[in-house]
Amino acid sequence: MTVRSLLLLTALLAATSAPALAQVRDDVIASPVLRASVSVTADVVRIGDVIDNAGSSARIAIYRAPDLGTTGSLPVAQVLATLRAHQVIGVDTRDIREISVTRLARTLEGKDIELQVARALERRNGLGDAANLSLTFDRDVQDLRLDASNSGAMQAIAARFEPRTSRFDVTLEIANDNVATPTRLRFAGTAVEMVEAAVLARAVERNEVIKSSDVVVERRPKAEVGGDVAARDRAVGMQARKQLRVGQALKVTDLAKPDLVQRDQSVTLTYEAAGLYLTIRGKALEGGTEGDVVNVLNLQSKRTVSGVVVGRGQVSISVPTPRLPAAAETTSSLGTRETAAPVAVAAISHSQVAQHVAPKAE
C-alpha cells in the first residue's frame, strides 16, 4: 500500500467517525439539578418547577402551591423522596437544604377598587364628580389578590344608583389571559356627594361682619347644605343677613355685602357739582352698603336728603349740572375772542348751588 493510499484511508475514517461521536454526545441526558427558589402562577407545584432538566416528568404536579401572593418552603429531603416516587433520580442538590416557593399574584389595593366604583357612579342619576363621592360599602373593601393571569384592566360592566335611598350596586370585571371567563367583583353600599363648605366656628349675630377666624372649611353632604353653599373666600368679609349658629354651613343667601353706613351713624355728605365740591356732616337714617341709596339728615339744615353710599361713612349727593339759558347759547353776535362761556357757566353754577344746594343742605 502506498503512502497516498494510507492518507486517503485515514481521511475516510475521520469523516465517518465524527457523526458517530456527535451522536454519542446527543444521547447523553443532562442530570436534573435542584432549584433554590421557585415562582409559580398555578395553584400546584410541578416537577419542572423545582428542578431543571426534568424531561418528560416536568408536567407532573407534586405539591399544592402557597396562597396567592405568599411564599412557602419545601425541605429538600422531602422533595427528593417525592421525586424518587416518580422515577426522577440522580438529582444534583447543590447542597440546598430547602426550596423557597412563591406564588405570584396580582394585588388590587382597596383604595383602587373604591376609586373604580366611584368612577362607575360618577354623574349617574344626579351624582357629581367621582372625587366628591363618599362611599360606604356593605362589607369592608380590602386589598384583593388575584391569579397573575388576571392581567386585564379593571372596568365596570354594570352600575346602578338609587337617589332616594342613596344605594349603589356596581359590578367590576377583570380579563383573564388563561380562560375565557373573566373575574367579576360585585360591590354594594351607599354613595353621598360631598362639597366643601364654609362652616361657622362661632355664632354670628345679624348684620355682623364675618372674619377669617370665624370660618373653617369642612366637607358636608350636598343634600344637607344645598346647591348654594358659600365658599370660604366668598364668606369672609361679608355681613350676616340673619343670626347664624355655630357649626352652620353658610349659604350665599345668608350673606350680604357689609353695610358701609349704619343707621344713626355720623356720616360725611359730599356735594358735587360743576365748579363746586362741598362736604357736610350728616346723620344716617338707615344703613346701606356700597351703591345703596340712603336717607341722611343734614345736621346743618335739619333737612333729609338722599344720597348714594360710596365708602365707609361716606354718602355722595350729586347736583345736576345747570344748563345755560337759550339766549346765552346764541353767540352769533359775538366774535371768537368775545366768547365767555366758562365765566357764565361758573357764575350760573354758583348761582344754582345757592338756589338748590343751600336750601336743601345749606
Short mmCIF file of C-alpha atoms in Angstrom, two decimals:
data_model
loop_
_atom_site.label_atom_id
_atom_site.label_comp_id
_atom_site.label_asym_id
_atom_site.label_seq_id
_atom_site.Cartn_x
_atom_site.Cartn_y
_atom_site.Cartn_z
CA MET A 1 0.00 0.00 0.00
CA THR A 2 1.38 3.32 -1.00
CA VAL A 3 1.65 6.36 1.20
CA ARG A 4 -1.02 8.02 -0.86
CA SER A 5 -3.45 5.19 -0.19
CA LEU A 6 -2.80 5.35 3.57
CA LEU A 7 -3.61 9.08 3.64
CA LEU A 8 -6.89 8.53 1.80
CA LEU A 9 -7.90 5.77 4.23
CA THR A 10 -7.12 7.94 7.26
CA ALA A 11 -9.24 10.81 5.91
CA LEU A 12 -12.16 8.42 5.25
CA LEU A 13 -12.05 7.02 8.78
CA ALA A 14 -12.01 10.54 10.28
CA ALA A 15 -15.03 11.55 8.19
CA THR A 16 -17.10 8.54 9.23
CA SER A 17 -16.21 8.70 12.95
CA ALA A 18 -17.19 12.38 13.51
CA PRO A 19 -21.02 11.84 13.21
CA ALA A 20 -20.73 8.83 15.48
CA LEU A 21 -19.08 10.92 18.20
CA ALA A 22 -21.72 13.62 17.80
CA GLN A 23 -24.47 11.01 18.12
CA VAL A 24 -22.93 9.80 21.39
CA ARG A 25 -22.90 13.35 22.79
CA ASP A 26 -26.58 13.92 21.80
CA ASP A 27 -27.62 10.72 23.51
CA VAL A 28 -26.14 11.86 26.85
CA ILE A 29 -29.01 13.10 29.12
CA ALA A 30 -28.16 16.03 31.40
CA SER A 31 -28.70 15.23 35.06
CA PRO A 32 -31.58 17.02 36.90
CA VAL A 33 -30.50 19.98 39.03
CA LEU A 34 -32.44 21.30 42.04
CA ARG A 35 -33.51 24.96 42.17
CA ALA A 36 -33.15 27.03 45.35
CA SER A 37 -36.15 29.30 44.70
CA VAL A 38 -39.24 28.87 42.57
CA SER A 39 -42.04 31.20 41.41
CA VAL A 40 -45.29 29.65 40.20
CA THR A 41 -48.53 31.09 38.82
CA ALA A 42 -50.72 27.99 39.11
CA ASP A 43 -52.26 26.51 42.25
CA VAL A 44 -49.90 23.48 42.10
CA VAL A 45 -46.13 22.97 42.05
CA ARG A 46 -44.85 20.67 39.29
CA ILE A 47 -41.60 18.69 38.99
CA GLY A 48 -40.43 21.03 36.25
CA ASP A 49 -40.82 23.96 38.67
CA VAL A 50 -38.37 22.60 41.27
CA ILE A 51 -35.66 21.06 39.05
CA ASP A 52 -34.00 21.78 35.74
CA ASN A 53 -33.73 19.05 33.10
CA ALA A 54 -36.86 17.24 34.36
CA GLY A 55 -37.55 15.72 30.96
CA SER A 56 -40.93 14.08 30.43
CA SER A 57 -41.74 14.32 34.16
CA ALA A 58 -41.78 18.13 34.15
CA ARG A 59 -45.61 18.41 34.00
CA ILE A 60 -46.27 16.13 36.98
CA ALA A 61 -47.86 18.00 39.93
CA ILE A 62 -46.30 17.16 43.28
CA TYR A 63 -47.41 19.86 45.77
CA ARG A 64 -50.15 22.41 46.35
CA ALA A 65 -48.88 25.94 45.78
CA PRO A 66 -48.91 28.53 48.61
CA ASP A 67 -51.75 31.04 48.85
CA LEU A 68 -51.81 33.88 46.35
CA GLY A 69 -49.02 36.35 46.97
CA THR A 70 -47.35 34.28 49.69
CA THR A 71 -44.12 32.27 49.95
CA GLY A 72 -43.60 28.78 51.42
CA SER A 73 -40.67 26.38 51.75
CA LEU A 74 -40.08 22.70 50.94
CA PRO A 75 -37.40 20.59 52.71
CA VAL A 76 -35.04 19.08 50.12
CA ALA A 77 -35.20 15.61 51.72
CA GLN A 78 -38.98 15.60 51.26
CA VAL A 79 -38.67 16.80 47.68
CA LEU A 80 -36.15 14.08 46.79
CA ALA A 81 -38.43 11.40 48.22
CA THR A 82 -41.30 12.70 46.12
CA LEU A 83 -39.13 12.81 43.01
CA ARG A 84 -37.96 9.20 43.53
CA ALA A 85 -41.61 8.13 43.69
CA HIS A 86 -41.93 9.48 40.16
CA GLN A 87 -38.69 7.78 38.98
CA VAL A 88 -36.71 11.01 38.98
CA ILE A 89 -33.29 10.09 40.42
CA GLY A 90 -29.74 11.33 40.39
CA VAL A 91 -30.75 14.89 41.26
CA ASP A 92 -27.92 17.34 41.88
CA THR A 93 -28.97 19.09 45.10
CA ARG A 94 -26.08 21.59 45.08
CA ASP A 95 -26.12 21.33 48.90
CA ILE A 96 -29.51 23.09 49.02
CA ARG A 97 -31.47 22.25 52.18
CA GLU A 98 -34.85 23.79 51.35
CA ILE A 99 -36.63 25.26 48.35
CA SER A 100 -38.46 28.60 48.56
CA VAL A 101 -41.74 28.58 46.60
CA THR A 102 -43.56 31.85 45.84
CA ARG A 103 -46.95 32.02 44.27
CA LEU A 104 -47.22 35.05 42.03
CA ALA A 105 -50.37 37.16 42.24
CA ARG A 106 -51.89 40.41 41.07
CA THR A 107 -52.76 42.64 44.02
CA LEU A 108 -55.61 45.14 43.80
CA GLU A 109 -55.45 47.71 46.58
CA GLY A 110 -58.69 48.54 48.33
CA LYS A 111 -58.36 52.26 47.54
CA ASP A 112 -58.07 51.48 43.82
CA ILE A 113 -61.21 49.36 43.96
CA GLU A 114 -63.10 52.16 45.74
CA LEU A 115 -61.91 54.67 43.15
CA GLN A 116 -63.10 52.44 40.31
CA VAL A 117 -66.53 52.10 41.93
CA ALA A 118 -66.72 55.89 42.36
CA ARG A 119 -65.86 56.39 38.70
CA ALA A 120 -68.61 53.97 37.74
CA LEU A 121 -71.11 56.11 39.71
CA GLU A 122 -69.79 59.48 38.51
CA ARG A 123 -72.60 61.77 37.24
CA ARG A 124 -75.11 58.94 37.49
CA ASN A 125 -78.66 59.89 38.49
CA GLY A 126 -77.70 63.31 39.80
CA LEU A 127 -74.35 62.45 41.41
CA GLY A 128 -71.33 64.68 40.80
CA ASP A 129 -67.65 64.02 40.16
CA ALA A 130 -66.08 60.81 41.47
CA ALA A 131 -63.66 62.81 43.65
CA ASN A 132 -66.62 64.27 45.59
CA LEU A 133 -68.35 60.94 46.31
CA SER A 134 -68.20 59.42 49.78
CA LEU A 135 -68.80 55.66 49.56
CA THR A 136 -69.85 53.35 52.37
CA PHE A 137 -69.60 49.67 51.43
CA ASP A 138 -71.74 46.91 52.88
CA ARG A 139 -68.53 44.98 53.53
CA ASP A 140 -65.02 46.30 54.04
CA VAL A 141 -63.05 46.70 50.84
CA GLN A 142 -59.65 45.17 51.50
CA ASP A 143 -56.65 44.52 49.27
CA LEU A 144 -57.55 41.72 46.86
CA ARG A 145 -55.16 39.14 45.40
CA LEU A 146 -55.94 37.51 42.05
CA ASP A 147 -54.10 35.00 39.87
CA ALA A 148 -51.31 36.65 37.94
CA SER A 149 -53.12 35.64 34.76
CA ASN A 150 -55.80 38.24 35.56
CA SER A 151 -53.84 40.96 33.82
CA GLY A 152 -56.70 42.85 32.16
CA ALA A 153 -57.90 46.32 33.12
CA MET A 154 -60.45 46.63 35.91
CA GLN A 155 -63.60 48.14 34.45
CA ALA A 156 -67.26 48.48 35.40
CA ILE A 157 -69.77 46.45 33.39
CA ALA A 158 -72.85 47.33 35.47
CA ALA A 159 -73.68 50.22 37.80
CA ARG A 160 -76.93 51.22 39.46
CA PHE A 161 -77.72 54.08 41.85
CA GLU A 162 -81.00 54.91 43.57
CA PRO A 163 -81.13 58.63 44.56
CA ARG A 164 -83.98 58.15 47.01
CA THR A 165 -82.08 55.66 49.17
CA SER A 166 -78.51 56.56 48.04
CA ARG A 167 -77.89 52.84 47.42
CA PHE A 168 -75.49 51.64 44.72
CA ASP A 169 -74.68 48.29 43.12
CA VAL A 170 -71.57 48.05 40.93
CA THR A 171 -70.01 45.05 39.15
CA LEU A 172 -66.37 45.20 38.03
CA GLU A 173 -64.70 42.85 35.54
CA ILE A 174 -61.06 41.84 35.02
CA ALA A 175 -59.96 39.87 31.95
CA ASN A 176 -58.06 36.58 32.40
CA ASP A 177 -55.32 35.54 29.98
CA ASN A 178 -55.76 31.80 30.54
CA VAL A 179 -59.52 31.36 30.50
CA ALA A 180 -62.34 32.92 28.53
CA THR A 181 -64.36 33.75 31.66
CA PRO A 182 -63.15 36.99 33.30
CA THR A 183 -63.07 37.60 37.05
CA ARG A 184 -66.03 39.61 38.32
CA LEU A 185 -66.28 41.60 41.53
CA ARG A 186 -69.55 42.99 42.89
CA PHE A 187 -69.88 45.76 45.47
CA ALA A 188 -72.89 47.40 47.10
CA GLY A 189 -73.38 50.23 49.59
CA THR A 190 -74.37 53.88 49.80
CA ALA A 191 -72.98 56.90 47.95
CA VAL A 192 -73.21 60.50 49.15
CA GLU A 193 -71.95 63.52 47.23
CA MET A 194 -69.84 65.85 49.38
CA VAL A 195 -68.96 69.52 48.87
CA GLU A 196 -66.56 71.88 50.60
CA ALA A 197 -68.47 74.37 52.71
CA ALA A 198 -67.61 77.40 54.84
CA VAL A 199 -68.75 76.48 58.37
CA LEU A 200 -69.04 78.93 61.25
CA ALA A 201 -66.69 78.38 64.16
CA ARG A 202 -68.85 80.61 66.38
CA ALA A 203 -72.34 82.06 66.44
CA VAL A 204 -72.78 85.27 64.41
CA GLU A 205 -75.39 87.96 65.04
CA ARG A 206 -77.46 89.65 62.37
CA ASN A 207 -75.57 92.34 60.43
CA GLU A 208 -72.26 91.21 61.94
CA VAL A 209 -69.32 91.08 59.55
CA ILE A 210 -67.75 87.62 59.27
CA LYS A 211 -63.99 87.49 59.95
CA SER A 212 -61.44 84.97 58.75
CA SER A 213 -61.20 83.37 62.21
CA ASP A 214 -64.97 82.81 62.22
CA VAL A 215 -64.90 80.32 59.33
CA VAL A 216 -63.49 76.82 58.84
CA VAL A 217 -63.77 74.61 55.75
CA GLU A 218 -65.46 71.22 56.07
CA ARG A 219 -66.81 68.61 53.68
CA ARG A 220 -70.55 68.30 54.07
CA PRO A 221 -73.20 66.27 52.20
CA LYS A 222 -74.51 68.31 49.29
CA ALA A 223 -78.06 67.26 50.14
CA GLU A 224 -77.59 68.84 53.59
CA VAL A 225 -76.18 72.21 52.58
CA GLY A 226 -77.92 72.61 49.22
CA GLY A 227 -76.60 73.86 45.94
CA ASP A 228 -75.91 77.47 47.00
CA VAL A 229 -73.21 76.68 49.56
CA ALA A 230 -70.76 79.55 50.06
CA ALA A 231 -67.01 79.14 49.62
CA ARG A 232 -64.73 80.40 52.37
CA ASP A 233 -63.24 83.27 50.37
CA ARG A 234 -66.77 84.33 49.46
CA ALA A 235 -67.92 84.35 53.10
CA VAL A 236 -65.08 86.24 54.79
CA GLY A 237 -65.76 89.98 54.88
CA MET A 238 -69.47 89.56 54.19
CA GLN A 239 -72.29 90.55 56.54
CA ALA A 240 -74.80 88.11 58.01
CA ARG A 241 -78.37 88.75 56.88
CA LYS A 242 -79.68 86.93 59.95
CA GLN A 243 -78.50 85.31 63.16
CA LEU A 244 -76.36 82.25 62.37
CA ARG A 245 -75.46 79.40 64.71
CA VAL A 246 -72.09 77.79 65.33
CA GLY A 247 -71.38 74.82 63.03
CA GLN A 248 -73.80 76.09 60.40
CA ALA A 249 -72.72 75.77 56.77
CA LEU A 250 -73.01 79.17 55.15
CA LYS A 251 -75.15 79.69 52.07
CA VAL A 252 -74.91 82.52 49.59
CA THR A 253 -78.37 83.69 50.63
CA ASP A 254 -77.17 84.02 54.25
CA LEU A 255 -74.66 86.70 53.28
CA ALA A 256 -74.72 90.27 52.01
CA LYS A 257 -72.20 92.96 51.32
CA PRO A 258 -71.29 94.70 54.60
CA ASP A 259 -73.03 98.00 55.39
CA LEU A 260 -70.61 100.87 54.90
CA VAL A 261 -73.14 103.13 56.59
CA GLN A 262 -75.00 102.17 59.74
CA ARG A 263 -78.30 103.59 60.97
CA ASP A 264 -77.80 106.64 63.24
CA GLN A 265 -74.14 106.76 62.24
CA SER A 266 -72.42 110.09 61.72
CA VAL A 267 -71.51 110.34 58.05
CA THR A 268 -69.86 112.75 55.65
CA LEU A 269 -72.16 114.17 52.98
CA THR A 270 -70.37 115.10 49.79
CA TYR A 271 -71.97 117.50 47.29
CA GLU A 272 -70.50 117.60 43.81
CA ALA A 273 -71.42 119.98 41.01
CA ALA A 274 -69.63 121.78 38.21
CA GLY A 275 -67.09 124.04 39.87
CA LEU A 276 -68.16 123.03 43.37
CA TYR A 277 -67.12 120.37 45.92
CA LEU A 278 -68.70 120.60 49.36
CA THR A 279 -68.65 118.32 52.44
CA ILE A 280 -71.08 118.50 55.33
CA ARG A 281 -71.69 116.35 58.40
CA GLY A 282 -74.87 114.31 58.49
CA LYS A 283 -76.63 111.50 60.33
CA ALA A 284 -77.63 108.31 58.51
CA LEU A 285 -81.32 107.49 58.94
CA GLU A 286 -80.80 103.96 57.56
CA GLY A 287 -77.96 101.58 56.82
CA GLY A 288 -76.67 100.63 53.39
CA THR A 289 -73.84 99.00 51.52
CA GLU A 290 -71.85 100.37 48.59
CA GLY A 291 -74.17 101.63 45.87
CA ASP A 292 -77.29 101.77 48.06
CA VAL A 293 -79.39 104.94 48.20
CA VAL A 294 -79.96 106.01 51.81
CA ASN A 295 -81.61 108.93 53.58
CA VAL A 296 -79.37 111.22 55.59
CA LEU A 297 -80.23 114.09 57.92
CA ASN A 298 -78.26 117.24 57.13
CA LEU A 299 -77.16 118.34 60.61
CA GLN A 300 -76.85 121.97 59.45
CA SER A 301 -80.18 122.47 57.74
CA LYS A 302 -82.03 119.71 59.61
CA ARG A 303 -83.34 118.57 56.25
CA THR A 304 -83.42 114.97 54.97
CA VAL A 305 -81.58 114.29 51.72
CA SER A 306 -80.97 111.12 49.70
CA GLY A 307 -77.55 110.02 48.58
CA VAL A 308 -75.51 107.05 47.37
CA VAL A 309 -73.17 105.19 49.72
CA VAL A 310 -69.68 105.46 48.22
CA GLY A 311 -67.49 104.40 51.12
CA ARG A 312 -67.39 103.69 54.82
CA GLY A 313 -69.29 106.56 56.45
CA GLN A 314 -69.49 108.48 53.16
CA VAL A 315 -72.60 109.45 51.16
CA SER A 316 -72.46 111.31 47.87
CA ILE A 317 -75.16 113.69 46.66
CA SER A 318 -74.90 114.74 43.04
CA VAL A 319 -76.31 118.10 41.97
CA PRO A 320 -77.44 118.24 38.32
CA THR A 321 -75.21 120.49 36.20
CA PRO A 322 -77.24 123.61 35.30
CA ARG A 323 -77.83 124.39 31.62
CA LEU A 324 -77.28 127.81 30.05
CA PRO A 325 -80.39 129.83 29.10
CA ALA A 326 -81.32 129.72 25.44
CA ALA A 327 -80.32 133.35 24.93
CA ALA A 328 -76.88 132.71 26.35
CA GLU A 329 -76.37 129.78 23.99
CA THR A 330 -76.78 132.09 20.95
CA THR A 331 -73.37 133.57 20.18
CA SER A 332 -73.78 134.71 16.57
CA SER A 333 -73.34 138.38 17.55
CA LEU A 334 -70.12 137.67 19.44
CA GLY A 335 -66.71 137.25 17.98
CA THR A 336 -64.49 134.35 18.76
CA ARG A 337 -62.44 136.32 21.26
CA GLU A 338 -65.57 137.72 22.94
CA THR A 339 -66.93 134.30 23.96
CA ALA A 340 -67.08 133.97 27.79
CA ALA A 341 -68.85 130.65 28.25
CA PRO A 342 -66.63 129.36 31.10
CA VAL A 343 -67.28 132.51 33.15
CA ALA A 344 -71.01 132.34 32.51
CA VAL A 345 -71.16 128.65 33.41
CA ALA A 346 -69.19 129.25 36.59
CA ALA A 347 -71.44 132.10 37.54
CA ILE A 348 -74.57 130.15 36.85
CA SER A 349 -73.22 127.13 38.67
CA HIS A 350 -72.62 129.04 41.85
CA SER A 351 -76.00 130.70 41.48
CA GLN A 352 -77.70 127.36 41.07
CA VAL A 353 -75.84 125.97 44.04
CA ALA A 354 -77.09 128.89 46.10
CA GLN A 355 -80.63 128.23 44.92
CA HIS A 356 -80.69 124.41 45.04
CA VAL A 357 -77.99 123.14 47.28
CA ALA A 358 -78.18 125.65 50.13
CA PRO A 359 -81.96 125.43 50.64
CA LYS A 360 -81.69 121.70 50.91
CA ALA A 361 -78.47 121.20 52.73
CA GLU A 362 -77.02 124.65 53.33
#
